[in-house]
């Protein structure tokens, strides 16, 4: 299915990147302001869906050759791995660690192991959403 | 390193098995696996000197501290003996399997992973002092046994046998768990040692009898006692090394271990004595009788194992009487626990070697059907020698170890008649008689097994393969066991010092202080004036005569119907649960989503409203509510209007757009009520789901109205209204009734100090309730897999009907 929708395609080129950047911002901001892995993941998926609407599934698959099934697996491993890593440090399962460090350019920043867990959530959400949409879209 | 960690050594080995299997295909994985039981056997052997003096080693680590659940290892005489059996026989079985299983044709990595898993589980069962960890390992043996029986999973019989053993043993395991929990309720501790100390108090508790029966159910199912024995013959579908290991030497003995371990707690009860002794003897005689019906060599051995387990079980029952009779009389019953342990060791040696010989026959001739075999004596002389040693020991002939323990068995049974507890003085005479009958049949099937296979006419045309003697590697393990059978006959008292007496202490802890006090001397000769001698001679005489005339009376087995038997009952139950339940589900599983929604919403309304009414939870309290502003009313009206549009929509596109509108309006509510996280999520979700609808839009069928009839529509309207009213009531009541302080204050206070975060919603998601999120994303993953399998796999099959 080749569509010839110039306006939406041109707009998509710009908007997709804005959405993606916003998704990344929201993902990292989640610990202090609204956002987080779940919403970030959904936004990312939304950006990809927008691409699919503007172009078509085959084109998007070519642009983003991602195996979403593997993505879900990696996300789950990351999430459970973060939770299980606490066992190595002899603290109960799911204990998160955080600390403040000085980073170049960014200055004082707080680092959380919870972010890794959230990254797992992010990956799973993107993966699952895309699996659902692609599977149903390709079937249709 | 404390012993508790060694329980997991086989599991750690198992981690490397798949890797080795892939990377080193030229090496038989078994050689690597062999190291695990050998290391463990040497390790456990180092505890023997301490155990001989009655010392015990306790070690544990905490598993779920908040529930007081720990994995603890308690190494006393009994568990040390079992650990040595598990690892010692395990080593021999692994060695044997290296030659038995072809490394090119078999899925060795699966096999050895299951076997190692089983080994860990079994060590855990016998060493656990903690009831919950005992149960955990107990079920792990059921699961690994299930996997091993179903190892050749392409065969129907294998799967059937695996399923049967699993259903029966897991049923027993669950019953046992119930018994354990009752013990905990009564005693307030999970530790078996502490429960033994509390035994007198437990005995008067109301739950005592219940927990006794439940725990016995666990032991009886695992040790294949009547009427649960039916799984063991079907478990013979497993590869022969597995049969030798699990179904004769170790797993089936877990039930015996359990009975022995709990004897100090339950022995005060007459129910325990009667049940354990009675069921044990019944099983022994019943199974020995039906062993002669079998045509399959492994079938004979399976029934023989059931029978021998019954024998040991009955001895443990008699051993419990020792708690009830005074000094002089008690010594006889002390005999019984000694005999039980002794026969347990003997059975492990001779039955292990017999199973391995059966495997050799199967491997070398291609059949186990006793009607086709015969005359193998000259072709396979070494196997024949090993089989004779094992069988004659099983039959109770000297100079093999089975003779000694069989004599002690008779003594123990005879002693029952002499005491007037639990009306044994009247009924007791039955026990030696039944025991004697069982022994006669044991004698016959032992001869049937060995001489119908190795003596008589050689029938090479009936055999699928040309028979040869087995390779030397396959003979090592059975030869070692057969050698033990003979050696143990000559040094029973050394064995007693090392293993049996420390184990007896564990069964009868109130009677002895240290193993040295167990003053039992095993002798092969009791003198001319002992009843045991004449009972034994009677067994030889009658058994010999009956074996001589076997071909004449074996036909009587044909009268036993297959349909009206325990197996028939099992099959009927499986059939009923399969077909009957299927029919039942078809009644309500109509295939229409609307029916399911009707059930779900109907139950939601009934249960929620019912609960509200019964607990009198409904309340209406509008104090502290904020005023409703005009634009909130407007948004609410838009919401209602959108919903009505969905209901009335004639085309799908209208419905989708209206649905989107409803979703965005809800998001607007979140914005107004200052829940930006929810609003954000809701907005994105709505966008994506609308996009998803658009993607699939072309291909969805036109909206159709299936149910135009009035009664349906009225019913639906009622349910819809009910759900609405219910949810409104719940919301009002939840707002109006606050029995406990809201948790949000706690979050508000600790969100920065504990989690160093500013956004409560997100901190709850990833930190406070991280477990929820973890499981939620797992559910998401499973949903994705389900969608793939439902849609994509169906598509590929449609396109390529010939593939898979």
PDB file of C-alpha atoms in Angstrom, chain B residues 208-436:
ATOM      1  CA  UNK B 208      -3.041 -34.754  65.710  1.00  0.00           C
ATOM      2  CA  UNK B 209      -4.900 -37.524  63.941  1.00  0.00           C
ATOM      3  CA  UNK B 210      -5.540 -35.412  60.880  1.00  0.00           C
ATOM      4  CA  UNK B 211      -1.939 -34.449  60.424  1.00  0.00           C
ATOM      5  CA  UNK B 212      -0.945 -38.083  60.965  1.00  0.00           C
ATOM      6  CA  UNK B 213      -3.230 -39.295  58.204  1.00  0.00           C
ATOM      7  CA  UNK B 214      -2.287 -36.507  55.804  1.00  0.00           C
ATOM      8  CA  UNK B 215       1.424 -37.091  56.256  1.00  0.00           C
ATOM      9  CA  UNK B 216       0.940 -40.824  55.830  1.00  0.00           C
ATOM     10  CA  UNK B 217      -0.880 -40.140  52.548  1.00  0.00           C
ATOM     11  CA  UNK B 218       2.218 -38.333  51.346  1.00  0.00           C
ATOM     12  CA  UNK B 219       4.465 -41.182  52.416  1.00  0.00           C
ATOM     13  CA  UNK B 220       2.211 -43.881  50.963  1.00  0.00           C
ATOM     14  CA  UNK B 221       1.842 -42.235  47.564  1.00  0.00           C
ATOM     15  CA  UNK B 222       5.565 -41.635  47.257  1.00  0.00           C
ATOM     16  CA  UNK B 223       6.531 -45.104  48.402  1.00  0.00           C
ATOM     17  CA  UNK B 224       3.893 -46.677  46.157  1.00  0.00           C
ATOM     18  CA  UNK B 225       1.901 -48.332  48.926  1.00  0.00           C
ATOM     19  CA  UNK B 226      -1.508 -49.908  48.376  1.00  0.00           C
ATOM     20  CA  UNK B 227      -3.656 -48.532  46.737  1.00  0.00           C
ATOM     21  CA  UNK B 228      -1.349 -45.869  45.305  1.00  0.00           C
ATOM     22  CA  UNK B 229       1.202 -48.294  43.915  1.00  0.00           C
ATOM     23  CA  UNK B 230      -0.348 -48.203  40.444  1.00  0.00           C
ATOM     24  CA  UNK B 231       1.950 -45.410  39.280  1.00  0.00           C
ATOM     25  CA  UNK B 232       5.149 -47.356  39.838  1.00  0.00           C
ATOM     26  CA  UNK B 233       4.661 -50.027  37.131  1.00  0.00           C
ATOM     27  CA  UNK B 234       3.828 -47.292  34.616  1.00  0.00           C
ATOM     28  CA  UNK B 235       6.881 -45.331  35.689  1.00  0.00           C
ATOM     29  CA  UNK B 236       8.915 -48.149  34.153  1.00  0.00           C
ATOM     30  CA  UNK B 237       8.606 -46.329  30.847  1.00  0.00           C
ATOM     31  CA  UNK B 238      11.592 -44.299  31.998  1.00  0.00           C
ATOM     32  CA  UNK B 239      15.059 -45.267  30.766  1.00  0.00           C
ATOM     33  CA  UNK B 240      16.408 -48.149  32.840  1.00  0.00           C
ATOM     34  CA  UNK B 241      19.086 -46.143  34.695  1.00  0.00           C
ATOM     35  CA  UNK B 242      16.251 -43.978  35.948  1.00  0.00           C
ATOM     36  CA  UNK B 243      14.246 -46.996  37.065  1.00  0.00           C
ATOM     37  CA  UNK B 244      17.268 -48.342  38.887  1.00  0.00           C
ATOM     38  CA  UNK B 245      17.903 -45.039  40.582  1.00  0.00           C
ATOM     39  CA  UNK B 246      14.578 -43.362  41.257  1.00  0.00           C
ATOM     40  CA  UNK B 247      12.152 -46.220  41.335  1.00  0.00           C
ATOM     41  CA  UNK B 248      14.051 -48.667  43.415  1.00  0.00           C
ATOM     42  CA  UNK B 249      16.898 -47.086  45.284  1.00  0.00           C
ATOM     43  CA  UNK B 250      16.026 -43.527  46.159  1.00  0.00           C
ATOM     44  CA  UNK B 251      12.815 -41.663  45.386  1.00  0.00           C
ATOM     45  CA  UNK B 252      10.365 -44.362  46.331  1.00  0.00           C
ATOM     46  CA  UNK B 253      12.277 -44.674  49.590  1.00  0.00           C
ATOM     47  CA  UNK B 254      11.466 -41.054  50.403  1.00  0.00           C
ATOM     48  CA  UNK B 255       8.142 -42.259  51.779  1.00  0.00           C
ATOM     49  CA  UNK B 256       9.959 -44.719  54.025  1.00  0.00           C
ATOM     50  CA  UNK B 257      12.279 -41.943  55.087  1.00  0.00           C
ATOM     51  CA  UNK B 258       9.301 -39.780  55.965  1.00  0.00           C
ATOM     52  CA  UNK B 259       7.692 -42.504  58.041  1.00  0.00           C
ATOM     53  CA  UNK B 260      10.989 -43.189  59.809  1.00  0.00           C
ATOM     54  CA  UNK B 261      11.596 -39.509  60.420  1.00  0.00           C
ATOM     55  CA  UNK B 262       8.150 -38.885  61.873  1.00  0.00           C
ATOM     56  CA  UNK B 263       7.944 -42.083  63.902  1.00  0.00           C
ATOM     57  CA  UNK B 264       9.054 -40.315  67.106  1.00  0.00           C
ATOM     58  CA  UNK B 265       6.187 -37.844  66.717  1.00  0.00           C
ATOM     59  CA  UNK B 266       3.381 -40.159  65.707  1.00  0.00           C
ATOM     60  CA  UNK B 267       4.339 -43.498  67.213  1.00  0.00           C
ATOM     61  CA  UNK B 268       2.181 -42.866  70.281  1.00  0.00           C
ATOM     62  CA  UNK B 269      -0.900 -43.280  68.145  1.00  0.00           C
ATOM     63  CA  UNK B 270      -2.350 -46.739  67.593  1.00  0.00           C
ATOM     64  CA  UNK B 271      -3.672 -45.530  64.219  1.00  0.00           C
ATOM     65  CA  UNK B 272      -0.108 -44.985  63.076  1.00  0.00           C
ATOM     66  CA  UNK B 273       0.997 -48.472  64.100  1.00  0.00           C
ATOM     67  CA  UNK B 274      -2.004 -50.177  62.519  1.00  0.00           C
ATOM     68  CA  UNK B 275      -1.908 -48.162  59.317  1.00  0.00           C
ATOM     69  CA  UNK B 276       1.816 -48.356  58.678  1.00  0.00           C
ATOM     70  CA  UNK B 277       2.100 -52.017  59.551  1.00  0.00           C
ATOM     71  CA  UNK B 278      -1.174 -53.061  57.970  1.00  0.00           C
ATOM     72  CA  UNK B 279      -0.835 -51.163  54.698  1.00  0.00           C
ATOM     73  CA  UNK B 280       2.809 -52.193  54.495  1.00  0.00           C
ATOM     74  CA  UNK B 281       2.030 -55.886  54.819  1.00  0.00           C
ATOM     75  CA  UNK B 282      -0.973 -55.690  52.532  1.00  0.00           C
ATOM     76  CA  UNK B 283       1.151 -53.958  49.899  1.00  0.00           C
ATOM     77  CA  UNK B 284       3.890 -56.506  50.272  1.00  0.00           C
ATOM     78  CA  UNK B 285       1.680 -59.534  49.777  1.00  0.00           C
ATOM     79  CA  UNK B 286      -0.610 -57.994  47.172  1.00  0.00           C
ATOM     80  CA  UNK B 287       2.261 -56.810  44.990  1.00  0.00           C
ATOM     81  CA  UNK B 288       4.276 -59.995  45.350  1.00  0.00           C
ATOM     82  CA  UNK B 289       1.230 -61.942  44.204  1.00  0.00           C
ATOM     83  CA  UNK B 290       0.676 -59.726  41.165  1.00  0.00           C
ATOM     84  CA  UNK B 291       4.368 -59.658  40.261  1.00  0.00           C
ATOM     85  CA  UNK B 292       3.872 -63.136  38.804  1.00  0.00           C
ATOM     86  CA  UNK B 293       1.252 -61.820  36.447  1.00  0.00           C
ATOM     87  CA  UNK B 294       3.779 -59.569  34.705  1.00  0.00           C
ATOM     88  CA  UNK B 295       5.385 -60.446  31.384  1.00  0.00           C
ATOM     89  CA  UNK B 296       7.754 -57.490  31.242  1.00  0.00           C
ATOM     90  CA  UNK B 297      10.985 -57.904  33.185  1.00  0.00           C
ATOM     91  CA  UNK B 298      10.795 -54.334  34.421  1.00  0.00           C
ATOM     92  CA  UNK B 299       7.148 -54.894  35.322  1.00  0.00           C
ATOM     93  CA  UNK B 300       8.136 -57.809  37.550  1.00  0.00           C
ATOM     94  CA  UNK B 301      10.790 -55.692  39.178  1.00  0.00           C
ATOM     95  CA  UNK B 302       8.349 -52.806  39.612  1.00  0.00           C
ATOM     96  CA  UNK B 303       5.894 -55.011  41.489  1.00  0.00           C
ATOM     97  CA  UNK B 304       8.744 -56.516  43.416  1.00  0.00           C
ATOM     98  CA  UNK B 305       9.874 -53.020  44.451  1.00  0.00           C
ATOM     99  CA  UNK B 306       6.349 -52.175  45.573  1.00  0.00           C
ATOM    100  CA  UNK B 307       6.292 -55.375  47.575  1.00  0.00           C
ATOM    101  CA  UNK B 308       9.673 -54.785  49.202  1.00  0.00           C
ATOM    102  CA  UNK B 309       8.748 -51.216  50.061  1.00  0.00           C
ATOM    103  CA  UNK B 310       5.680 -52.613  51.776  1.00  0.00           C
ATOM    104  CA  UNK B 311       7.887 -54.964  53.753  1.00  0.00           C
ATOM    105  CA  UNK B 312      10.088 -52.134  55.002  1.00  0.00           C
ATOM    106  CA  UNK B 313       7.034 -50.005  55.700  1.00  0.00           C
ATOM    107  CA  UNK B 314       5.513 -52.710  57.875  1.00  0.00           C
ATOM    108  CA  UNK B 315       8.775 -53.019  59.802  1.00  0.00           C
ATOM    109  CA  UNK B 316       8.713 -49.286  60.495  1.00  0.00           C
ATOM    110  CA  UNK B 317       5.179 -49.715  61.784  1.00  0.00           C
ATOM    111  CA  UNK B 318       6.280 -52.439  64.146  1.00  0.00           C
ATOM    112  CA  UNK B 319       9.196 -50.287  65.247  1.00  0.00           C
ATOM    113  CA  UNK B 320       6.698 -47.709  66.463  1.00  0.00           C
ATOM    114  CA  UNK B 321       5.329 -50.248  68.967  1.00  0.00           C
ATOM    115  CA  UNK B 322       8.598 -49.899  70.838  1.00  0.00           C
ATOM    116  CA  UNK B 323       7.247 -46.657  72.256  1.00  0.00           C
ATOM    117  CA  UNK B 324       4.466 -48.509  74.025  1.00  0.00           C
ATOM    118  CA  UNK B 325       5.990 -51.542  75.659  1.00  0.00           C
ATOM    119  CA  UNK B 326       8.268 -51.685  78.653  1.00  0.00           C
ATOM    120  CA  UNK B 327      11.939 -52.632  78.764  1.00  0.00           C
ATOM    121  CA  UNK B 328      12.249 -56.365  78.250  1.00  0.00           C
ATOM    122  CA  UNK B 329       9.454 -56.600  75.738  1.00  0.00           C
ATOM    123  CA  UNK B 330      10.615 -53.465  73.999  1.00  0.00           C
ATOM    124  CA  UNK B 331      13.870 -54.969  72.837  1.00  0.00           C
ATOM    125  CA  UNK B 332      12.028 -57.063  70.304  1.00  0.00           C
ATOM    126  CA  UNK B 333      10.538 -53.993  68.716  1.00  0.00           C
ATOM    127  CA  UNK B 334      13.860 -52.244  68.678  1.00  0.00           C
ATOM    128  CA  UNK B 335      14.739 -55.098  66.419  1.00  0.00           C
ATOM    129  CA  UNK B 336      12.168 -53.949  63.906  1.00  0.00           C
ATOM    130  CA  UNK B 337      13.641 -50.519  63.243  1.00  0.00           C
ATOM    131  CA  UNK B 338      17.044 -52.139  62.875  1.00  0.00           C
ATOM    132  CA  UNK B 339      15.624 -54.639  60.401  1.00  0.00           C
ATOM    133  CA  UNK B 340      13.858 -51.884  58.461  1.00  0.00           C
ATOM    134  CA  UNK B 341      17.065 -49.930  57.911  1.00  0.00           C
ATOM    135  CA  UNK B 342      18.998 -53.093  57.208  1.00  0.00           C
ATOM    136  CA  UNK B 343      16.539 -54.269  54.584  1.00  0.00           C
ATOM    137  CA  UNK B 344      16.401 -50.802  53.072  1.00  0.00           C
ATOM    138  CA  UNK B 345      20.148 -50.919  52.424  1.00  0.00           C
ATOM    139  CA  UNK B 346      19.951 -54.482  51.160  1.00  0.00           C
ATOM    140  CA  UNK B 347      17.070 -53.691  48.867  1.00  0.00           C
ATOM    141  CA  UNK B 348      18.953 -50.750  47.374  1.00  0.00           C
ATOM    142  CA  UNK B 349      21.883 -53.009  46.545  1.00  0.00           C
ATOM    143  CA  UNK B 350      20.145 -56.018  45.097  1.00  0.00           C
ATOM    144  CA  UNK B 351      17.308 -54.198  43.356  1.00  0.00           C
ATOM    145  CA  UNK B 352      19.674 -51.645  41.864  1.00  0.00           C
ATOM    146  CA  UNK B 353      21.796 -54.398  40.369  1.00  0.00           C
ATOM    147  CA  UNK B 354      18.710 -56.287  39.136  1.00  0.00           C
ATOM    148  CA  UNK B 355      17.395 -53.223  37.341  1.00  0.00           C
ATOM    149  CA  UNK B 356      20.736 -52.676  35.703  1.00  0.00           C
ATOM    150  CA  UNK B 357      20.852 -56.297  34.576  1.00  0.00           C
ATOM    151  CA  UNK B 358      17.370 -55.844  33.118  1.00  0.00           C
ATOM    152  CA  UNK B 359      18.669 -52.842  31.252  1.00  0.00           C
ATOM    153  CA  UNK B 360      21.514 -54.945  29.911  1.00  0.00           C
ATOM    154  CA  UNK B 361      19.111 -57.648  28.727  1.00  0.00           C
ATOM    155  CA  UNK B 362      16.934 -55.020  27.066  1.00  0.00           C
ATOM    156  CA  UNK B 363      19.966 -53.372  25.510  1.00  0.00           C
ATOM    157  CA  UNK B 364      21.487 -56.594  24.219  1.00  0.00           C
ATOM    158  CA  UNK B 365      18.420 -58.522  23.110  1.00  0.00           C
ATOM    159  CA  UNK B 366      16.011 -55.703  22.259  1.00  0.00           C
ATOM    160  CA  UNK B 367      13.159 -57.058  24.362  1.00  0.00           C
ATOM    161  CA  UNK B 368      12.088 -57.351  27.969  1.00  0.00           C
ATOM    162  CA  UNK B 369       9.240 -59.770  27.355  1.00  0.00           C
ATOM    163  CA  UNK B 370       9.890 -62.780  29.544  1.00  0.00           C
ATOM    164  CA  UNK B 371       8.020 -65.059  27.137  1.00  0.00           C
ATOM    165  CA  UNK B 372      10.544 -64.368  24.413  1.00  0.00           C
ATOM    166  CA  UNK B 373      13.573 -64.649  26.654  1.00  0.00           C
ATOM    167  CA  UNK B 374      15.156 -67.790  27.954  1.00  0.00           C
ATOM    168  CA  UNK B 375      18.422 -69.680  27.841  1.00  0.00           C
ATOM    169  CA  UNK B 376      20.537 -66.548  28.003  1.00  0.00           C
ATOM    170  CA  UNK B 377      22.719 -68.226  30.602  1.00  0.00           C
ATOM    171  CA  UNK B 378      25.303 -69.403  28.103  1.00  0.00           C
ATOM    172  CA  UNK B 379      25.239 -66.204  26.032  1.00  0.00           C
ATOM    173  CA  UNK B 380      25.480 -63.755  28.899  1.00  0.00           C
ATOM    174  CA  UNK B 381      27.216 -65.584  31.749  1.00  0.00           C
ATOM    175  CA  UNK B 382      28.299 -62.497  33.680  1.00  0.00           C
ATOM    176  CA  UNK B 383      24.858 -60.907  33.583  1.00  0.00           C
ATOM    177  CA  UNK B 384      23.424 -64.246  34.637  1.00  0.00           C
ATOM    178  CA  UNK B 385      25.709 -64.422  37.664  1.00  0.00           C
ATOM    179  CA  UNK B 386      24.771 -60.896  38.697  1.00  0.00           C
ATOM    180  CA  UNK B 387      21.057 -61.621  38.220  1.00  0.00           C
ATOM    181  CA  UNK B 388      21.289 -64.795  40.298  1.00  0.00           C
ATOM    182  CA  UNK B 389      22.993 -62.979  43.151  1.00  0.00           C
ATOM    183  CA  UNK B 390      20.381 -60.238  43.145  1.00  0.00           C
ATOM    184  CA  UNK B 391      17.401 -62.547  42.797  1.00  0.00           C
ATOM    185  CA  UNK B 392      18.474 -65.023  45.436  1.00  0.00           C
ATOM    186  CA  UNK B 393      19.091 -62.189  47.824  1.00  0.00           C
ATOM    187  CA  UNK B 394      15.598 -60.918  47.056  1.00  0.00           C
ATOM    188  CA  UNK B 395      14.207 -64.411  47.628  1.00  0.00           C
ATOM    189  CA  UNK B 396      15.943 -64.506  51.009  1.00  0.00           C
ATOM    190  CA  UNK B 397      18.526 -67.207  50.448  1.00  0.00           C
ATOM    191  CA  UNK B 398      21.949 -67.365  52.083  1.00  0.00           C
ATOM    192  CA  UNK B 399      24.728 -66.344  51.587  1.00  0.00           C
ATOM    193  CA  UNK B 400      23.209 -63.049  50.433  1.00  0.00           C
ATOM    194  CA  UNK B 401      22.248 -60.044  52.508  1.00  0.00           C
ATOM    195  CA  UNK B 402      18.515 -60.376  51.803  1.00  0.00           C
ATOM    196  CA  UNK B 403      18.506 -63.567  53.866  1.00  0.00           C
ATOM    197  CA  UNK B 404      19.597 -61.746  57.011  1.00  0.00           C
ATOM    198  CA  UNK B 405      17.058 -58.988  56.831  1.00  0.00           C
ATOM    199  CA  UNK B 406      14.291 -61.388  55.857  1.00  0.00           C
ATOM    200  CA  UNK B 407      14.968 -63.397  58.982  1.00  0.00           C
ATOM    201  CA  UNK B 408      14.781 -60.253  61.067  1.00  0.00           C
ATOM    202  CA  UNK B 409      11.538 -59.401  59.331  1.00  0.00           C
ATOM    203  CA  UNK B 410      10.001 -62.677  60.430  1.00  0.00           C
ATOM    204  CA  UNK B 411      11.245 -62.133  63.965  1.00  0.00           C
ATOM    205  CA  UNK B 412       9.688 -58.699  64.089  1.00  0.00           C
ATOM    206  CA  UNK B 413       6.357 -59.952  62.764  1.00  0.00           C
ATOM    207  CA  UNK B 414       6.309 -62.889  65.139  1.00  0.00           C
ATOM    208  CA  UNK B 415       6.980 -60.608  68.076  1.00  0.00           C
ATOM    209  CA  UNK B 416       3.768 -58.737  67.359  1.00  0.00           C
ATOM    210  CA  UNK B 417       1.681 -61.670  68.556  1.00  0.00           C
ATOM    211  CA  UNK B 418       3.260 -61.654  71.991  1.00  0.00           C
ATOM    212  CA  UNK B 419       2.074 -58.316  73.250  1.00  0.00           C
ATOM    213  CA  UNK B 420      -1.259 -57.084  74.366  1.00  0.00           C
ATOM    214  CA  UNK B 421      -1.141 -53.540  73.012  1.00  0.00           C
ATOM    215  CA  UNK B 422      -3.633 -52.327  70.403  1.00  0.00           C
ATOM    216  CA  UNK B 423      -5.276 -55.790  70.475  1.00  0.00           C
ATOM    217  CA  UNK B 424      -2.273 -57.320  68.785  1.00  0.00           C
ATOM    218  CA  UNK B 425      -2.643 -60.363  71.053  1.00  0.00           C
ATOM    219  CA  UNK B 426      -5.728 -61.422  69.116  1.00  0.00           C
ATOM    220  CA  UNK B 427      -5.287 -59.959  65.656  1.00  0.00           C
ATOM    221  CA  UNK B 428      -1.513 -60.097  65.750  1.00  0.00           C
ATOM    222  CA  UNK B 429      -1.374 -63.658  64.501  1.00  0.00           C
ATOM    223  CA  UNK B 430      -2.521 -62.401  61.117  1.00  0.00           C
ATOM    224  CA  UNK B 431       0.685 -60.438  60.603  1.00  0.00           C
ATOM    225  CA  UNK B 432       3.227 -63.257  60.511  1.00  0.00           C
ATOM    226  CA  UNK B 433       0.834 -65.290  58.364  1.00  0.00           C
ATOM    227  CA  UNK B 434       0.410 -62.539  55.779  1.00  0.00           C
ATOM    228  CA  UNK B 435       4.138 -61.846  55.906  1.00  0.00           C
ATOM    229  CA  UNK B 436       4.846 -65.499  55.271  1.00  0.00           C
TER     230      UNK B 436
END
